[in-house]
Amino acid sequence: MNLPIAMAFQRAPTPFPHFMPLDPARTQFSHGPNRHPDSLPRVAVLHHGHVDNHHALRAQLQDRGYPFQTHSDGELIAHLIDAIHQGNPLQAVHRALALLQGQSTFAVQFHDQPQRLITAQSSTAQTPSQVIDLRA
């Protein structure tokens, strides 16, 4: 694990008691479909990059009842991972990454597994896609 990133994840508090992102203002959450924004989030995502196919993915998620509070790609990724998640967080991140077009790097934490952090990076011309599963 990259120590400076790990140390940054330990510093900044957010509504997820165990999720310590680099920049709490940029952390996005998914509460699930048709859920009130004050309910406990199920997925937290810290995202850097851009999603080229965000319009199509956003429309599909809205049709499934996912409310969007912002226009950020991080919120889109949080909802996408929540929609795909069927009990296996690592598989959900892999599947979401396969659906995203564009260059993205993100960290994901699931409410039901707060000791686990999964990071992912989309492929570029220079590097293949990567998913890393970090457990406390």
mmCIF file with all atom_site columns, C-alpha atoms in Angstrom:
data_model
loop_
_atom_site.group_PDB
_atom_site.id
_atom_site.type_symbol
_atom_site.label_atom_id
_atom_site.label_alt_id
_atom_site.label_comp_id
_atom_site.label_asym_id
_atom_site.label_entity_id
_atom_site.label_seq_id
_atom_site.pdbx_PDB_ins_code
_atom_site.Cartn_x
_atom_site.Cartn_y
_atom_site.Cartn_z
_atom_site.occupancy
_atom_site.B_iso_or_equiv
_atom_site.pdbx_formal_charge
_atom_site.auth_seq_id
_atom_site.auth_comp_id
_atom_site.auth_asym_id
_atom_site.auth_atom_id
_atom_site.pdbx_PDB_model_num
ATOM 1   C CA . MET A 1 1   ? 0.000   0.000  0.000   1.00 0.00 ? 1   MET A CA 1
ATOM 2   C CA . ASN A 1 2   ? 1.202   3.485  -0.817  1.00 0.00 ? 2   ASN A CA 1
ATOM 3   C CA . LEU A 1 3   ? 1.985   4.934  2.640   1.00 0.00 ? 3   LEU A CA 1
ATOM 4   C CA . PRO A 1 4   ? 1.235   8.636  1.888   1.00 0.00 ? 4   PRO A CA 1
ATOM 5   C CA . ILE A 1 5   ? -2.177  7.668  0.496   1.00 0.00 ? 5   ILE A CA 1
ATOM 6   C CA . ALA A 1 6   ? -2.843  5.382  3.470   1.00 0.00 ? 6   ALA A CA 1
ATOM 7   C CA . MET A 1 7   ? -1.920  8.167  5.899   1.00 0.00 ? 7   MET A CA 1
ATOM 8   C CA . ALA A 1 8   ? -4.207  10.610 4.079   1.00 0.00 ? 8   ALA A CA 1
ATOM 9   C CA . PHE A 1 9   ? -7.064  8.128  4.325   1.00 0.00 ? 9   PHE A CA 1
ATOM 10  C CA . GLN A 1 10  ? -6.601  8.074  8.113   1.00 0.00 ? 10  GLN A CA 1
ATOM 11  C CA . ARG A 1 11  ? -6.867  11.841 8.651   1.00 0.00 ? 11  ARG A CA 1
ATOM 12  C CA . ALA A 1 12  ? -10.100 13.357 7.349   1.00 0.00 ? 12  ALA A CA 1
ATOM 13  C CA . PRO A 1 13  ? -13.470 12.410 8.926   1.00 0.00 ? 13  PRO A CA 1
ATOM 14  C CA . THR A 1 14  ? -16.639 11.873 6.838   1.00 0.00 ? 14  THR A CA 1
ATOM 15  C CA . PRO A 1 15  ? -20.180 10.582 7.495   1.00 0.00 ? 15  PRO A CA 1
ATOM 16  C CA . PHE A 1 16  ? -18.757 7.073  7.050   1.00 0.00 ? 16  PHE A CA 1
ATOM 17  C CA . PRO A 1 17  ? -17.097 6.493  10.428  1.00 0.00 ? 17  PRO A CA 1
ATOM 18  C CA . HIS A 1 18  ? -14.326 4.300  9.008   1.00 0.00 ? 18  HIS A CA 1
ATOM 19  C CA . PHE A 1 19  ? -13.870 5.979  5.610   1.00 0.00 ? 19  PHE A CA 1
ATOM 20  C CA . MET A 1 20  ? -11.089 8.523  5.714   1.00 0.00 ? 20  MET A CA 1
ATOM 21  C CA . PRO A 1 21  ? -10.683 10.000 2.226   1.00 0.00 ? 21  PRO A CA 1
ATOM 22  C CA . LEU A 1 22  ? -8.023  12.302 0.917   1.00 0.00 ? 22  LEU A CA 1
ATOM 23  C CA . ASP A 1 23  ? -10.535 15.122 0.461   1.00 0.00 ? 23  ASP A CA 1
ATOM 24  C CA . PRO A 1 24  ? -13.840 14.775 2.349   1.00 0.00 ? 24  PRO A CA 1
ATOM 25  C CA . ALA A 1 25  ? -15.478 17.438 0.185   1.00 0.00 ? 25  ALA A CA 1
ATOM 26  C CA . ARG A 1 26  ? -15.037 15.207 -2.877  1.00 0.00 ? 26  ARG A CA 1
ATOM 27  C CA . THR A 1 27  ? -16.311 11.963 -1.345  1.00 0.00 ? 27  THR A CA 1
ATOM 28  C CA . GLN A 1 28  ? -19.596 10.825 -2.889  1.00 0.00 ? 28  GLN A CA 1
ATOM 29  C CA . PHE A 1 29  ? -22.098 8.404  -1.381  1.00 0.00 ? 29  PHE A CA 1
ATOM 30  C CA . SER A 1 30  ? -24.849 6.073  -2.546  1.00 0.00 ? 30  SER A CA 1
ATOM 31  C CA . HIS A 1 31  ? -27.707 5.434  -0.173  1.00 0.00 ? 31  HIS A CA 1
ATOM 32  C CA . GLY A 1 32  ? -29.365 3.002  -2.577  1.00 0.00 ? 32  GLY A CA 1
ATOM 33  C CA . PRO A 1 33  ? -32.394 3.374  -4.843  1.00 0.00 ? 33  PRO A CA 1
ATOM 34  C CA . ASN A 1 34  ? -35.433 5.243  -3.550  1.00 0.00 ? 34  ASN A CA 1
ATOM 35  C CA . ARG A 1 35  ? -33.689 5.974  -0.244  1.00 0.00 ? 35  ARG A CA 1
ATOM 36  C CA . HIS A 1 36  ? -33.660 9.224  1.667   1.00 0.00 ? 36  HIS A CA 1
ATOM 37  C CA . PRO A 1 37  ? -30.334 11.119 1.531   1.00 0.00 ? 37  PRO A CA 1
ATOM 38  C CA . ASP A 1 38  ? -30.300 11.192 5.357   1.00 0.00 ? 38  ASP A CA 1
ATOM 39  C CA . SER A 1 39  ? -30.208 7.384  5.515   1.00 0.00 ? 39  SER A CA 1
ATOM 40  C CA . LEU A 1 40  ? -26.893 5.642  6.150   1.00 0.00 ? 40  LEU A CA 1
ATOM 41  C CA . PRO A 1 41  ? -24.837 5.460  2.930   1.00 0.00 ? 41  PRO A CA 1
ATOM 42  C CA . ARG A 1 42  ? -24.144 1.995  1.566   1.00 0.00 ? 42  ARG A CA 1
ATOM 43  C CA . VAL A 1 43  ? -21.197 2.913  -0.689  1.00 0.00 ? 43  VAL A CA 1
ATOM 44  C CA . ALA A 1 44  ? -18.627 5.716  -0.467  1.00 0.00 ? 44  ALA A CA 1
ATOM 45  C CA . VAL A 1 45  ? -16.432 6.704  -3.421  1.00 0.00 ? 45  VAL A CA 1
ATOM 46  C CA . LEU A 1 46  ? -13.548 9.110  -3.774  1.00 0.00 ? 46  LEU A CA 1
ATOM 47  C CA . HIS A 1 47  ? -13.026 9.707  -7.491  1.00 0.00 ? 47  HIS A CA 1
ATOM 48  C CA . HIS A 1 48  ? -10.497 11.469 -9.681  1.00 0.00 ? 48  HIS A CA 1
ATOM 49  C CA . GLY A 1 49  ? -10.884 11.604 -13.445 1.00 0.00 ? 49  GLY A CA 1
ATOM 50  C CA . HIS A 1 50  ? -13.805 11.697 -15.844 1.00 0.00 ? 50  HIS A CA 1
ATOM 51  C CA . VAL A 1 51  ? -16.485 9.338  -17.115 1.00 0.00 ? 51  VAL A CA 1
ATOM 52  C CA . ASP A 1 52  ? -17.197 9.863  -20.810 1.00 0.00 ? 52  ASP A CA 1
ATOM 53  C CA . ASN A 1 53  ? -20.439 7.848  -20.856 1.00 0.00 ? 53  ASN A CA 1
ATOM 54  C CA . HIS A 1 54  ? -21.912 9.496  -17.751 1.00 0.00 ? 54  HIS A CA 1
ATOM 55  C CA . HIS A 1 55  ? -25.145 10.625 -19.466 1.00 0.00 ? 55  HIS A CA 1
ATOM 56  C CA . ALA A 1 56  ? -26.194 7.102  -20.460 1.00 0.00 ? 56  ALA A CA 1
ATOM 57  C CA . LEU A 1 57  ? -25.195 5.558  -17.116 1.00 0.00 ? 57  LEU A CA 1
ATOM 58  C CA . ARG A 1 58  ? -26.923 8.335  -15.146 1.00 0.00 ? 58  ARG A CA 1
ATOM 59  C CA . ALA A 1 59  ? -30.170 7.842  -17.104 1.00 0.00 ? 59  ALA A CA 1
ATOM 60  C CA . GLN A 1 60  ? -30.111 4.079  -16.462 1.00 0.00 ? 60  GLN A CA 1
ATOM 61  C CA . LEU A 1 61  ? -29.523 4.576  -12.739 1.00 0.00 ? 61  LEU A CA 1
ATOM 62  C CA . GLN A 1 62  ? -32.257 7.216  -12.477 1.00 0.00 ? 62  GLN A CA 1
ATOM 63  C CA . ASP A 1 63  ? -34.655 4.754  -14.143 1.00 0.00 ? 63  ASP A CA 1
ATOM 64  C CA . ARG A 1 64  ? -33.756 2.307  -11.347 1.00 0.00 ? 64  ARG A CA 1
ATOM 65  C CA . GLY A 1 65  ? -34.618 4.862  -8.659  1.00 0.00 ? 65  GLY A CA 1
ATOM 66  C CA . TYR A 1 66  ? -31.185 6.272  -7.809  1.00 0.00 ? 66  TYR A CA 1
ATOM 67  C CA . PRO A 1 67  ? -31.489 9.973  -6.908  1.00 0.00 ? 67  PRO A CA 1
ATOM 68  C CA . PHE A 1 68  ? -28.661 12.293 -7.909  1.00 0.00 ? 68  PHE A CA 1
ATOM 69  C CA . GLN A 1 69  ? -27.782 15.219 -5.652  1.00 0.00 ? 69  GLN A CA 1
ATOM 70  C CA . THR A 1 70  ? -24.875 16.414 -7.824  1.00 0.00 ? 70  THR A CA 1
ATOM 71  C CA . HIS A 1 71  ? -23.537 16.145 -11.357 1.00 0.00 ? 71  HIS A CA 1
ATOM 72  C CA . SER A 1 72  ? -20.285 14.537 -10.198 1.00 0.00 ? 72  SER A CA 1
ATOM 73  C CA . ASP A 1 73  ? -18.865 11.403 -11.731 1.00 0.00 ? 73  ASP A CA 1
ATOM 74  C CA . GLY A 1 74  ? -18.024 10.215 -8.209  1.00 0.00 ? 74  GLY A CA 1
ATOM 75  C CA . GLU A 1 75  ? -21.706 10.091 -7.265  1.00 0.00 ? 75  GLU A CA 1
ATOM 76  C CA . LEU A 1 76  ? -22.417 8.259  -10.519 1.00 0.00 ? 76  LEU A CA 1
ATOM 77  C CA . ILE A 1 77  ? -19.745 5.653  -9.709  1.00 0.00 ? 77  ILE A CA 1
ATOM 78  C CA . ALA A 1 78  ? -21.066 5.235  -6.147  1.00 0.00 ? 78  ALA A CA 1
ATOM 79  C CA . HIS A 1 79  ? -24.597 4.576  -7.453  1.00 0.00 ? 79  HIS A CA 1
ATOM 80  C CA . LEU A 1 80  ? -23.297 2.294  -10.216 1.00 0.00 ? 80  LEU A CA 1
ATOM 81  C CA . ILE A 1 81  ? -21.321 0.160  -7.769  1.00 0.00 ? 81  ILE A CA 1
ATOM 82  C CA . ASP A 1 82  ? -24.297 0.032  -5.390  1.00 0.00 ? 82  ASP A CA 1
ATOM 83  C CA . ALA A 1 83  ? -26.572 -1.092 -8.249  1.00 0.00 ? 83  ALA A CA 1
ATOM 84  C CA . ILE A 1 84  ? -24.150 -3.835 -9.298  1.00 0.00 ? 84  ILE A CA 1
ATOM 85  C CA . HIS A 1 85  ? -23.212 -5.002 -5.780  1.00 0.00 ? 85  HIS A CA 1
ATOM 86  C CA . GLN A 1 86  ? -24.641 -8.438 -4.983  1.00 0.00 ? 86  GLN A CA 1
ATOM 87  C CA . GLY A 1 87  ? -22.609 -9.372 -1.927  1.00 0.00 ? 87  GLY A CA 1
ATOM 88  C CA . ASN A 1 88  ? -19.141 -9.384 -3.486  1.00 0.00 ? 88  ASN A CA 1
ATOM 89  C CA . PRO A 1 89  ? -17.560 -5.896 -3.302  1.00 0.00 ? 89  PRO A CA 1
ATOM 90  C CA . LEU A 1 90  ? -14.515 -6.767 -5.390  1.00 0.00 ? 90  LEU A CA 1
ATOM 91  C CA . GLN A 1 91  ? -16.677 -8.184 -8.177  1.00 0.00 ? 91  GLN A CA 1
ATOM 92  C CA . ALA A 1 92  ? -18.917 -5.095 -8.074  1.00 0.00 ? 92  ALA A CA 1
ATOM 93  C CA . VAL A 1 93  ? -15.921 -2.789 -8.531  1.00 0.00 ? 93  VAL A CA 1
ATOM 94  C CA . HIS A 1 94  ? -14.575 -4.907 -11.416 1.00 0.00 ? 94  HIS A CA 1
ATOM 95  C CA . ARG A 1 95  ? -17.964 -4.861 -13.151 1.00 0.00 ? 95  ARG A CA 1
ATOM 96  C CA . ALA A 1 96  ? -18.427 -1.117 -12.652 1.00 0.00 ? 96  ALA A CA 1
ATOM 97  C CA . LEU A 1 97  ? -14.934 -0.423 -13.963 1.00 0.00 ? 97  LEU A CA 1
ATOM 98  C CA . ALA A 1 98  ? -15.761 -2.419 -17.111 1.00 0.00 ? 98  ALA A CA 1
ATOM 99  C CA . LEU A 1 99  ? -18.817 -0.198 -17.741 1.00 0.00 ? 99  LEU A CA 1
ATOM 100 C CA . LEU A 1 100 ? -16.995 3.110  -17.320 1.00 0.00 ? 100 LEU A CA 1
ATOM 101 C CA . GLN A 1 101 ? -15.544 4.879  -20.339 1.00 0.00 ? 101 GLN A CA 1
ATOM 102 C CA . GLY A 1 102 ? -12.864 7.485  -19.764 1.00 0.00 ? 102 GLY A CA 1
ATOM 103 C CA . GLN A 1 103 ? -9.978  7.775  -17.352 1.00 0.00 ? 103 GLN A CA 1
ATOM 104 C CA . SER A 1 104 ? -10.853 7.248  -13.704 1.00 0.00 ? 104 SER A CA 1
ATOM 105 C CA . THR A 1 105 ? -9.140  6.400  -10.471 1.00 0.00 ? 105 THR A CA 1
ATOM 106 C CA . PHE A 1 106 ? -11.262 5.827  -7.400  1.00 0.00 ? 106 PHE A CA 1
ATOM 107 C CA . ALA A 1 107 ? -11.377 4.359  -3.916  1.00 0.00 ? 107 ALA A CA 1
ATOM 108 C CA . VAL A 1 108 ? -14.488 2.543  -2.682  1.00 0.00 ? 108 VAL A CA 1
ATOM 109 C CA . GLN A 1 109 ? -15.705 1.554  0.748   1.00 0.00 ? 109 GLN A CA 1
ATOM 110 C CA . PHE A 1 110 ? -18.834 -0.436 1.564   1.00 0.00 ? 110 PHE A CA 1
ATOM 111 C CA . HIS A 1 111 ? -20.782 0.255  4.760   1.00 0.00 ? 111 HIS A CA 1
ATOM 112 C CA . ASP A 1 112 ? -21.055 -3.447 5.575   1.00 0.00 ? 112 ASP A CA 1
ATOM 113 C CA . GLN A 1 113 ? -17.261 -3.895 5.271   1.00 0.00 ? 113 GLN A CA 1
ATOM 114 C CA . PRO A 1 114 ? -15.728 -0.722 6.761   1.00 0.00 ? 114 PRO A CA 1
ATOM 115 C CA . GLN A 1 115 ? -12.304 -2.336 7.244   1.00 0.00 ? 115 GLN A CA 1
ATOM 116 C CA . ARG A 1 116 ? -11.949 -2.857 3.495   1.00 0.00 ? 116 ARG A CA 1
ATOM 117 C CA . LEU A 1 117 ? -10.883 -0.297 0.893   1.00 0.00 ? 117 LEU A CA 1
ATOM 118 C CA . ILE A 1 118 ? -10.890 -1.128 -2.800  1.00 0.00 ? 118 ILE A CA 1
ATOM 119 C CA . THR A 1 119 ? -9.041  1.097  -5.244  1.00 0.00 ? 119 THR A CA 1
ATOM 120 C CA . ALA A 1 120 ? -9.445  0.993  -9.001  1.00 0.00 ? 120 ALA A CA 1
ATOM 121 C CA . GLN A 1 121 ? -7.944  2.628  -12.046 1.00 0.00 ? 121 GLN A CA 1
ATOM 122 C CA . SER A 1 122 ? -9.286  2.455  -15.580 1.00 0.00 ? 122 SER A CA 1
ATOM 123 C CA . SER A 1 123 ? -7.021  1.409  -18.387 1.00 0.00 ? 123 SER A CA 1
ATOM 124 C CA . THR A 1 124 ? -5.146  3.874  -20.538 1.00 0.00 ? 124 THR A CA 1
ATOM 125 C CA . ALA A 1 125 ? -3.001  3.466  -23.623 1.00 0.00 ? 125 ALA A CA 1
ATOM 126 C CA . GLN A 1 126 ? -0.029  3.017  -21.274 1.00 0.00 ? 126 GLN A CA 1
ATOM 127 C CA . THR A 1 127 ? -1.485  0.897  -18.443 1.00 0.00 ? 127 THR A CA 1
ATOM 128 C CA . PRO A 1 128 ? -4.090  -1.855 -18.030 1.00 0.00 ? 128 PRO A CA 1
ATOM 129 C CA . SER A 1 129 ? -7.021  -1.574 -15.611 1.00 0.00 ? 129 SER A CA 1
ATOM 130 C CA . GLN A 1 130 ? -6.081  -2.220 -11.999 1.00 0.00 ? 130 GLN A CA 1
ATOM 131 C CA . VAL A 1 131 ? -8.125  -3.112 -8.923  1.00 0.00 ? 131 VAL A CA 1
ATOM 132 C CA . ILE A 1 132 ? -6.477  -3.392 -5.507  1.00 0.00 ? 132 ILE A CA 1
ATOM 133 C CA . ASP A 1 133 ? -8.231  -4.790 -2.455  1.00 0.00 ? 133 ASP A CA 1
ATOM 134 C CA . LEU A 1 134 ? -6.864  -3.368 0.823   1.00 0.00 ? 134 LEU A CA 1
ATOM 135 C CA . ARG A 1 135 ? -8.035  -4.856 4.103   1.00 0.00 ? 135 ARG A CA 1
ATOM 136 C CA . ALA A 1 136 ? -7.298  -3.576 7.581   1.00 0.00 ? 136 ALA A CA 1
#
